[in-house]
PDB file of C-alpha atoms in Angstrom:
ATOM      1  CA  MET Y1474      55.196  87.149 204.281  1.00 58.00           C
ATOM      2  CA  HIS Y1475      52.267  86.750 201.922  1.00 49.00           C
ATOM      3  CA  ILE Y1476      49.311  84.383 201.908  1.00 48.00           C
ATOM      4  CA  SER Y1477      49.613  84.300 198.134  1.00 46.00           C
ATOM      5  CA  CYS Y1478      52.564  85.530 196.184  1.00 48.00           C
ATOM      6  CA  PRO Y1479      52.315  86.083 192.437  1.00 44.00           C
ATOM      7  CA  LYS Y1480      55.031  88.315 191.017  1.00 40.00           C
ATOM      8  CA  GLY Y1481      54.385  91.934 191.798  1.00 42.00           C
ATOM      9  CA  CYS Y1482      52.411  91.277 194.968  1.00 53.00           C
ATOM     10  CA  THR Y1483      55.108  92.647 197.271  1.00 54.00           C
ATOM     11  CA  ARG Y1484      53.484  95.318 199.397  1.00 67.00           C
ATOM     12  CA  ARG Y1485      54.662  98.552 200.906  1.00 78.00           C
ATOM     13  CA  ALA Y1486      53.091  99.945 204.045  1.00 86.00           C
ATOM     14  CA  TRP Y1487      53.172 103.244 205.843  1.00 89.00           C
ATOM     15  CA  ARG Y1488      51.476 104.759 208.863  1.00 91.00           C
ATOM     16  CA  ILE Y1489      48.709 107.252 208.117  1.00 92.00           C
ATOM     17  CA  ALA Y1490      47.445 107.593 211.706  1.00 93.00           C
ATOM     18  CA  PRO Y1491      48.675 106.348 215.103  1.00 91.00           C
ATOM     19  CA  HIS Y1492      46.754 103.063 214.732  1.00 95.00           C
ATOM     20  CA  VAL Y1493      46.233 102.819 210.978  1.00 96.00           C
ATOM     21  CA  LEU Y1494      48.448 101.513 208.175  1.00 94.00           C
ATOM     22  CA  ALA Y1495      48.026 102.051 204.473  1.00 92.00           C
ATOM     23  CA  ILE Y1496      49.046  99.067 202.337  1.00 88.00           C
ATOM     24  CA  GLU Y1497      49.446  98.838 198.593  1.00 80.00           C
ATOM     25  CA  PRO Y1498      51.239  96.672 196.059  1.00 64.00           C
ATOM     26  CA  ALA Y1499      54.715  98.006 195.323  1.00 54.00           C
ATOM     27  CA  GLY Y1500      54.727 100.230 192.272  1.00 51.00           C
ATOM     28  CA  LEU Y1501      50.954 100.764 192.261  1.00 50.00           C
ATOM     29  CA  MET Y1502      50.602 104.510 192.554  1.00 50.00           C
ATOM     30  CA  ARG Y1503      46.956 105.138 191.624  1.00 53.00           C
ATOM     31  CA  ARG Y1504      45.171 107.573 193.893  1.00 52.00           C
ATOM     32  CA  GLY Y1505      43.073 105.658 196.410  1.00 60.00           C
ATOM     33  CA  SER Y1506      44.672 102.300 195.587  1.00 72.00           C
ATOM     34  CA  ALA Y1507      45.888 101.627 199.122  1.00 85.00           C
ATOM     35  CA  SER Y1508      43.907  99.513 201.585  1.00 90.00           C
ATOM     36  CA  ARG Y1509      43.686 100.344 205.275  1.00 94.00           C
ATOM     37  CA  ALA Y1510      44.590  98.182 208.229  1.00 96.00           C
ATOM     38  CA  THR Y1511      43.428  99.152 211.715  1.00 98.00           C
ATOM     39  CA  ARG Y1512      45.375  98.164 214.789  1.00 98.00           C
ATOM     40  CA  ILE Y1513      43.585  95.939 217.325  1.00 98.00           C
ATOM     41  CA  ALA Y1514      44.434  94.598 220.748  1.00 97.00           C
ATOM     42  CA  THR Y1515      47.121  91.926 220.730  1.00 96.00           C
ATOM     43  CA  PRO Y1516      45.397  88.564 221.325  1.00 92.00           C
ATOM     44  CA  HIS Y1517      46.013  86.815 224.621  1.00 87.00           C
ATOM     45  CA  GLY Y1518      49.374  85.076 224.778  1.00 93.00           C
ATOM     46  CA  ILE Y1519      50.890  86.562 221.614  1.00 97.00           C
ATOM     47  CA  GLY Y1520      52.661  89.395 223.438  1.00 96.00           C
ATOM     48  CA  ASP Y1521      54.125  86.982 225.981  1.00 96.00           C
ATOM     49  CA  ALA Y1522      55.291  84.670 223.196  1.00 97.00           C
ATOM     50  CA  TYR Y1523      57.007  87.585 221.466  1.00 97.00           C
ATOM     51  CA  ALA Y1524      58.731  88.645 224.668  1.00 96.00           C
ATOM     52  CA  GLN Y1525      60.039  85.096 225.037  1.00 96.00           C
ATOM     53  CA  MET Y1526      61.289  85.127 221.436  1.00 96.00           C
ATOM     54  CA  VAL Y1527      63.184  88.348 222.026  1.00 96.00           C
ATOM     55  CA  SER Y1528      64.725  86.912 225.199  1.00 94.00           C
ATOM     56  CA  LYS Y1529      66.237  84.093 223.144  1.00 92.00           C
ATOM     57  CA  VAL Y1530      67.977  86.357 220.640  1.00 90.00           C
ATOM     58  CA  ARG Y1531      71.405  87.797 221.409  1.00 81.00           C
ATOM     59  CA  HIS Y1532      72.643  91.141 220.112  1.00 82.00           C
ATOM     60  CA  LEU Y1533      69.330  92.295 218.700  1.00 88.00           C
ATOM     61  CA  GLY Y1534      69.337  95.577 220.585  1.00 89.00           C
ATOM     62  CA  THR Y1535      65.940  97.209 220.861  1.00 94.00           C
ATOM     63  CA  ALA Y1536      63.343  94.743 219.644  1.00 96.00           C
ATOM     64  CA  PRO Y1537      60.834  95.857 216.990  1.00 97.00           C
ATOM     65  CA  ALA Y1538      57.453  96.839 218.374  1.00 97.00           C
ATOM     66  CA  LEU Y1539      54.721  94.258 217.806  1.00 98.00           C
ATOM     67  CA  GLU Y1540      51.423  95.467 216.362  1.00 98.00           C
ATOM     68  CA  VAL Y1541      48.393  93.372 215.440  1.00 98.00           C
ATOM     69  CA  TYR Y1542      45.960  94.587 212.773  1.00 98.00           C
ATOM     70  CA  ASP Y1543      42.478  93.526 211.781  1.00 97.00           C
ATOM     71  CA  ASP Y1544      43.349  92.756 208.158  1.00 95.00           C
ATOM     72  CA  LEU Y1545      46.577  93.190 206.190  1.00 93.00           C
ATOM     73  CA  HIS Y1546      44.749  92.231 202.990  1.00 89.00           C
ATOM     74  CA  GLY Y1547      46.628  89.079 202.134  1.00 87.00           C
ATOM     75  CA  VAL Y1548      50.058  90.177 203.303  1.00 88.00           C
ATOM     76  CA  GLY Y1549      49.951  88.087 206.480  1.00 92.00           C
ATOM     77  CA  GLY Y1550      52.738  89.905 208.266  1.00 94.00           C
ATOM     78  CA  LEU Y1551      55.141  92.759 207.652  1.00 93.00           C
ATOM     79  CA  PHE Y1552      58.449  93.952 209.013  1.00 95.00           C
ATOM     80  CA  ILE Y1553      58.579  97.723 208.548  1.00 93.00           C
ATOM     81  CA  PRO Y1554      62.203  98.823 209.087  1.00 94.00           C
ATOM     82  CA  ASP Y1555      61.486 102.576 208.938  1.00 91.00           C
ATOM     83  CA  ASN Y1556      59.161 102.287 211.928  1.00 91.00           C
ATOM     84  CA  TRP Y1557      60.998  99.310 213.494  1.00 95.00           C
ATOM     85  CA  VAL Y1558      57.667  97.491 213.714  1.00 96.00           C
ATOM     86  CA  ILE Y1559      56.410  93.961 213.158  1.00 97.00           C
ATOM     87  CA  ALA Y1560      52.795  93.956 211.976  1.00 96.00           C
ATOM     88  CA  VAL Y1561      50.577  90.869 211.854  1.00 97.00           C
ATOM     89  CA  GLY Y1562      47.096  90.606 210.341  1.00 96.00           C
ATOM     90  CA  LEU Y1563      44.531  88.615 212.328  1.00 97.00           C
ATOM     91  CA  LYS Y1564      42.237  87.925 209.359  1.00 97.00           C
ATOM     92  CA  ASP Y1565      45.225  86.937 207.234  1.00 95.00           C
ATOM     93  CA  ILE Y1566      46.315  84.294 209.750  1.00 97.00           C
ATOM     94  CA  ALA Y1567      42.723  83.118 210.223  1.00 97.00           C
ATOM     95  CA  ASP Y1568      42.462  82.611 206.458  1.00 96.00           C
ATOM     96  CA  ILE Y1569      45.642  80.513 206.446  1.00 96.00           C
ATOM     97  CA  SER Y1570      44.328  78.526 209.407  1.00 97.00           C
ATOM     98  CA  ASP Y1571      41.038  77.829 207.639  1.00 97.00           C
ATOM     99  CA  ARG Y1572      42.891  76.592 204.588  1.00 96.00           C
ATOM    100  CA  ILE Y1573      45.049  74.269 206.681  1.00 97.00           C
ATOM    101  CA  LEU Y1574      42.039  72.965 208.579  1.00 97.00           C
ATOM    102  CA  SER Y1575      40.137  72.259 205.368  1.00 97.00           C
ATOM    103  CA  THR Y1576      42.940  70.086 203.990  1.00 96.00           C
ATOM    104  CA  ARG Y1577      44.676  68.667 207.065  1.00 97.00           C
ATOM    105  CA  HIS Y1578      42.024  68.460 209.769  1.00 97.00           C
ATOM    106  CA  ASP Y1579      42.973  64.957 210.896  1.00 97.00           C
ATOM    107  CA  ASP Y1580      46.670  65.848 211.107  1.00 97.00           C
ATOM    108  CA  VAL Y1581      45.915  68.934 213.204  1.00 97.00           C
ATOM    109  CA  ALA Y1582      43.626  66.924 215.499  1.00 97.00           C
ATOM    110  CA  ALA Y1583      46.298  64.274 216.009  1.00 97.00           C
ATOM    111  CA  ILE Y1584      48.919  66.925 216.858  1.00 97.00           C
ATOM    112  CA  ALA Y1585      46.497  68.597 219.278  1.00 96.00           C
ATOM    113  CA  ARG Y1586      45.878  65.283 221.061  1.00 95.00           C
ATOM    114  CA  ASP Y1587      49.603  64.619 221.291  1.00 95.00           C
ATOM    115  CA  LEU Y1588      50.340  68.107 222.633  1.00 94.00           C
ATOM    116  CA  ALA Y1589      47.613  67.652 225.256  1.00 94.00           C
ATOM    117  CA  ARG Y1590      49.307  64.455 226.444  1.00 92.00           C
ATOM    118  CA  THR Y1591      52.786  65.989 226.601  1.00 90.00           C
ATOM    119  CA  LYS Y1592      52.382  69.698 227.276  1.00 85.00           C
ATOM    120  CA  GLY Y1593      49.096  70.598 228.882  1.00 81.00           C
ATOM    121  CA  PRO Y1594      45.333  70.843 228.661  1.00 84.00           C
ATOM    122  CA  ARG Y1595      43.241  69.358 225.895  1.00 86.00           C
ATOM    123  CA  VAL Y1596      42.453  71.681 222.989  1.00 88.00           C
ATOM    124  CA  ASP Y1597      39.127  71.159 221.211  1.00 89.00           C
ATOM    125  CA  ASP Y1598      39.151  74.433 219.268  1.00 95.00           C
ATOM    126  CA  LEU Y1599      41.448  73.405 216.418  1.00 97.00           C
ATOM    127  CA  ARG Y1600      40.858  76.618 214.495  1.00 97.00           C
ATOM    128  CA  GLY Y1601      41.797  78.687 217.545  1.00 96.00           C
ATOM    129  CA  LEU Y1602      44.909  76.570 218.034  1.00 96.00           C
ATOM    130  CA  LEU Y1603      45.970  77.145 214.430  1.00 97.00           C
ATOM    131  CA  ILE Y1604      45.330  80.886 214.607  1.00 97.00           C
ATOM    132  CA  VAL Y1605      47.480  81.293 217.721  1.00 97.00           C
ATOM    133  CA  SER Y1606      50.150  79.005 216.321  1.00 97.00           C
ATOM    134  CA  GLY Y1607      50.119  80.830 212.989  1.00 97.00           C
ATOM    135  CA  MET Y1608      50.349  84.267 214.580  1.00 98.00           C
ATOM    136  CA  VAL Y1609      53.314  83.191 216.677  1.00 98.00           C
ATOM    137  CA  ARG Y1610      55.088  81.701 213.634  1.00 98.00           C
ATOM    138  CA  CYS Y1611      54.330  84.815 211.577  1.00 97.00           C
ATOM    139  CA  VAL Y1612      55.833  86.986 214.323  1.00 98.00           C
ATOM    140  CA  GLY Y1613      58.900  84.724 214.391  1.00 98.00           C
ATOM    141  CA  HIS Y1614      59.255  85.054 210.618  1.00 97.00           C
ATOM    142  CA  GLU Y1615      59.054  88.850 210.732  1.00 97.00           C
ATOM    143  CA  LEU Y1616      61.546  88.907 213.606  1.00 97.00           C
ATOM    144  CA  GLY Y1617      63.781  86.886 211.296  1.00 97.00           C
ATOM    145  CA  HIS Y1618      63.559  89.709 208.758  1.00 96.00           C
ATOM    146  CA  ALA Y1619      64.590  92.148 211.507  1.00 96.00           C
ATOM    147  CA  LEU Y1620      67.602  89.999 212.398  1.00 96.00           C
ATOM    148  CA  ILE Y1621      68.722  89.870 208.764  1.00 96.00           C
ATOM    149  CA  HIS Y1622      68.187  93.640 208.545  1.00 95.00           C
ATOM    150  CA  ARG Y1623      70.498  93.989 211.544  1.00 94.00           C
ATOM    151  CA  GLY Y1624      73.202  92.043 209.738  1.00 94.00           C
ATOM    152  CA  TRP Y1625      72.633  88.431 210.764  1.00 95.00           C
ATOM    153  CA  VAL Y1626      73.768  85.990 208.096  1.00 95.00           C
ATOM    154  CA  ASN Y1627      71.034  84.700 205.797  1.00 96.00           C
ATOM    155  CA  PRO Y1628      71.976  81.086 204.994  1.00 95.00           C
ATOM    156  CA  PHE Y1629      69.443  81.115 202.141  1.00 95.00           C
ATOM    157  CA  SER Y1630      70.655  84.368 200.571  1.00 93.00           C
ATOM    158  CA  PRO Y1631      69.537  85.993 198.346  1.00 93.00           C
ATOM    159  CA  ASP Y1632      66.109  84.623 199.325  1.00 93.00           C
ATOM    160  CA  GLY Y1633      65.084  86.838 202.207  1.00 93.00           C
ATOM    161  CA  GLU Y1634      61.819  84.974 202.778  1.00 94.00           C
ATOM    162  CA  ALA Y1635      63.524  81.606 203.235  1.00 95.00           C
ATOM    163  CA  GLY Y1636      66.078  83.308 205.471  1.00 96.00           C
ATOM    164  CA  ALA Y1637      63.304  84.657 207.691  1.00 96.00           C
ATOM    165  CA  ASP Y1638      61.714  81.182 207.754  1.00 97.00           C
ATOM    166  CA  TYR Y1639      65.085  79.795 208.876  1.00 97.00           C
ATOM    167  CA  TYR Y1640      65.246  82.150 211.845  1.00 97.00           C
ATOM    168  CA  ALA Y1641      61.625  81.410 212.711  1.00 97.00           C
ATOM    169  CA  GLY Y1642      62.707  77.769 213.032  1.00 97.00           C
ATOM    170  CA  GLN Y1643      65.660  78.709 215.212  1.00 96.00           C
ATOM    171  CA  ILE Y1644      63.436  80.802 217.454  1.00 96.00           C
ATOM    172  CA  ASP Y1645      60.920  77.970 217.806  1.00 96.00           C
ATOM    173  CA  ALA Y1646      63.713  75.567 218.775  1.00 95.00           C
ATOM    174  CA  ALA Y1647      65.166  78.032 221.274  1.00 94.00           C
ATOM    175  CA  ARG Y1648      61.731  78.352 222.901  1.00 94.00           C
ATOM    176  CA  GLY Y1649      61.274  74.582 223.011  1.00 93.00           C
ATOM    177  CA  THR Y1650      58.191  74.832 220.805  1.00 94.00           C
ATOM    178  CA  ASP Y1651      56.948  71.745 218.977  1.00 94.00           C
ATOM    179  CA  TRP Y1652      57.925  71.984 215.314  1.00 96.00           C
ATOM    180  CA  ARG Y1653      54.966  70.230 213.725  1.00 97.00           C
ATOM    181  CA  LEU Y1654      52.456  73.081 213.561  1.00 97.00           C
ATOM    182  CA  GLY Y1655      55.281  75.403 212.545  1.00 97.00           C
ATOM    183  CA  GLU Y1656      56.270  73.198 209.632  1.00 97.00           C
ATOM    184  CA  MET Y1657      52.615  72.921 208.660  1.00 97.00           C
ATOM    185  CA  PHE Y1658      52.219  76.710 208.710  1.00 97.00           C
ATOM    186  CA  PHE Y1659      55.265  77.463 206.566  1.00 96.00           C
ATOM    187  CA  ARG Y1660      54.386  74.750 204.089  1.00 95.00           C
ATOM    188  CA  ALA Y1661      50.879  76.220 203.813  1.00 94.00           C
ATOM    189  CA  ILE Y1662      52.127  79.709 202.861  1.00 92.00           C
ATOM    190  CA  GLY Y1663      54.467  78.429 200.148  1.00 87.00           C
ATOM    191  CA  CYS Y1664      53.819  79.358 196.542  1.00 80.00           C
ATOM    192  CA  ARG Y1665      53.993  77.034 193.564  1.00 76.00           C
ATOM    193  CA  GLY Y1666      54.143  77.970 189.888  1.00 72.00           C
ATOM    194  CA  PRO Y1667      55.923  80.269 187.421  1.00 68.00           C
ATOM    195  CA  THR Y1668      54.413  83.484 188.824  1.00 60.00           C
ATOM    196  CA  CYS Y1669      55.707  82.953 192.381  1.00 70.00           C
ATOM    197  CA  SER Y1670      58.012  85.494 193.972  1.00 68.00           C
ATOM    198  CA  HIS Y1671      58.112  83.652 197.331  1.00 77.00           C
ATOM    199  CA  PRO Y1672      59.512  80.181 198.116  1.00 81.00           C
ATOM    200  CA  SER Y1673      57.672  76.974 197.305  1.00 88.00           C
ATOM    201  CA  PRO Y1674      55.947  74.958 200.052  1.00 91.00           C
ATOM    202  CA  GLU Y1675      58.892  72.539 200.084  1.00 93.00           C
ATOM    203  CA  ASN Y1676      61.482  75.325 200.296  1.00 94.00           C
ATOM    204  CA  ARG Y1677      59.641  77.113 203.084  1.00 95.00           C
ATOM    205  CA  SER Y1678      59.354  73.870 205.028  1.00 96.00           C
ATOM    206  CA  THR Y1679      63.033  73.103 204.444  1.00 96.00           C
ATOM    207  CA  ALA Y1680      64.160  76.568 205.537  1.00 97.00           C
ATOM    208  CA  TYR Y1681      62.092  76.421 208.733  1.00 97.00           C
ATOM    209  CA  MET Y1682      63.193  72.898 209.611  1.00 96.00           C
ATOM    210  CA  THR Y1683      66.854  73.677 208.853  1.00 96.00           C
ATOM    211  CA  GLY Y1684      66.685  76.566 211.291  1.00 96.00           C
ATOM    212  CA  TYR Y1685      64.921  74.426 213.879  1.00 95.00           C
ATOM    213  CA  GLU Y1686      67.463  71.636 213.637  1.00 93.00           C
ATOM    214  CA  ASN Y1687      70.508  73.937 213.500  1.00 90.00           C
ATOM    215  CA  MET Y1688      69.547  76.214 216.353  1.00 83.00           C
ATOM    216  CA  ARG Y1689      72.797  77.751 217.564  1.00 59.00           C
ATOM    217  CA  PHE Y1690      71.830  80.578 219.865  1.00 49.00           C
ATOM    218  CA  ARG Y1691      70.659  80.263 223.444  1.00 45.00           C
ATOM    219  CA  ALA Y1692      68.960  82.485 225.983  1.00 34.00           C
ATOM    220  CA  ALA Y1693      71.093  85.456 226.944  1.00 33.00           C
TER     221      ALA Y1693
END
């Protein structure tokens, strides 16, 4: 999952120390070209949300480990099959959240008020709400990649990104999570134009909502 996605931006990542990843664009082999990402503590609530996601998925086997990093340098999130790890970048999700808030502040505020009426306490920190929501949706997307890697059918094949969005929608529905911030997140990370290698905002929204509406699996 990338915050921006011109052709050629696909990244590869590998572990260079127990809590450090190296990240570089695929095919870029210059010495010293890789950026570093340092693992940080998983923010409050994200680990519990991931455990709930895993509990809703049948036949996954051992779930990928969840790791949160300070900055994945525009990647947003990664599923690393060789290490069986989902990595999420805090700065990456904060950047997405800031972009959403700058363009859809009133929509976010209205959703926050509605969620306070129906689900719990009032939330005044809209940026914090978006960051948590975005991290959870990013984790769901990367878990979707893991499911497809394990052989689950991708209804949007050969588009692996839309397929992962689809399973993120299914996971949200299985958890009983409100879809509106999820749809907003996936629309925000869409790419438009001839240089895009990832789905458009409309296609990402459609994939997520199709998964949400067609949720077929239940808690084990």
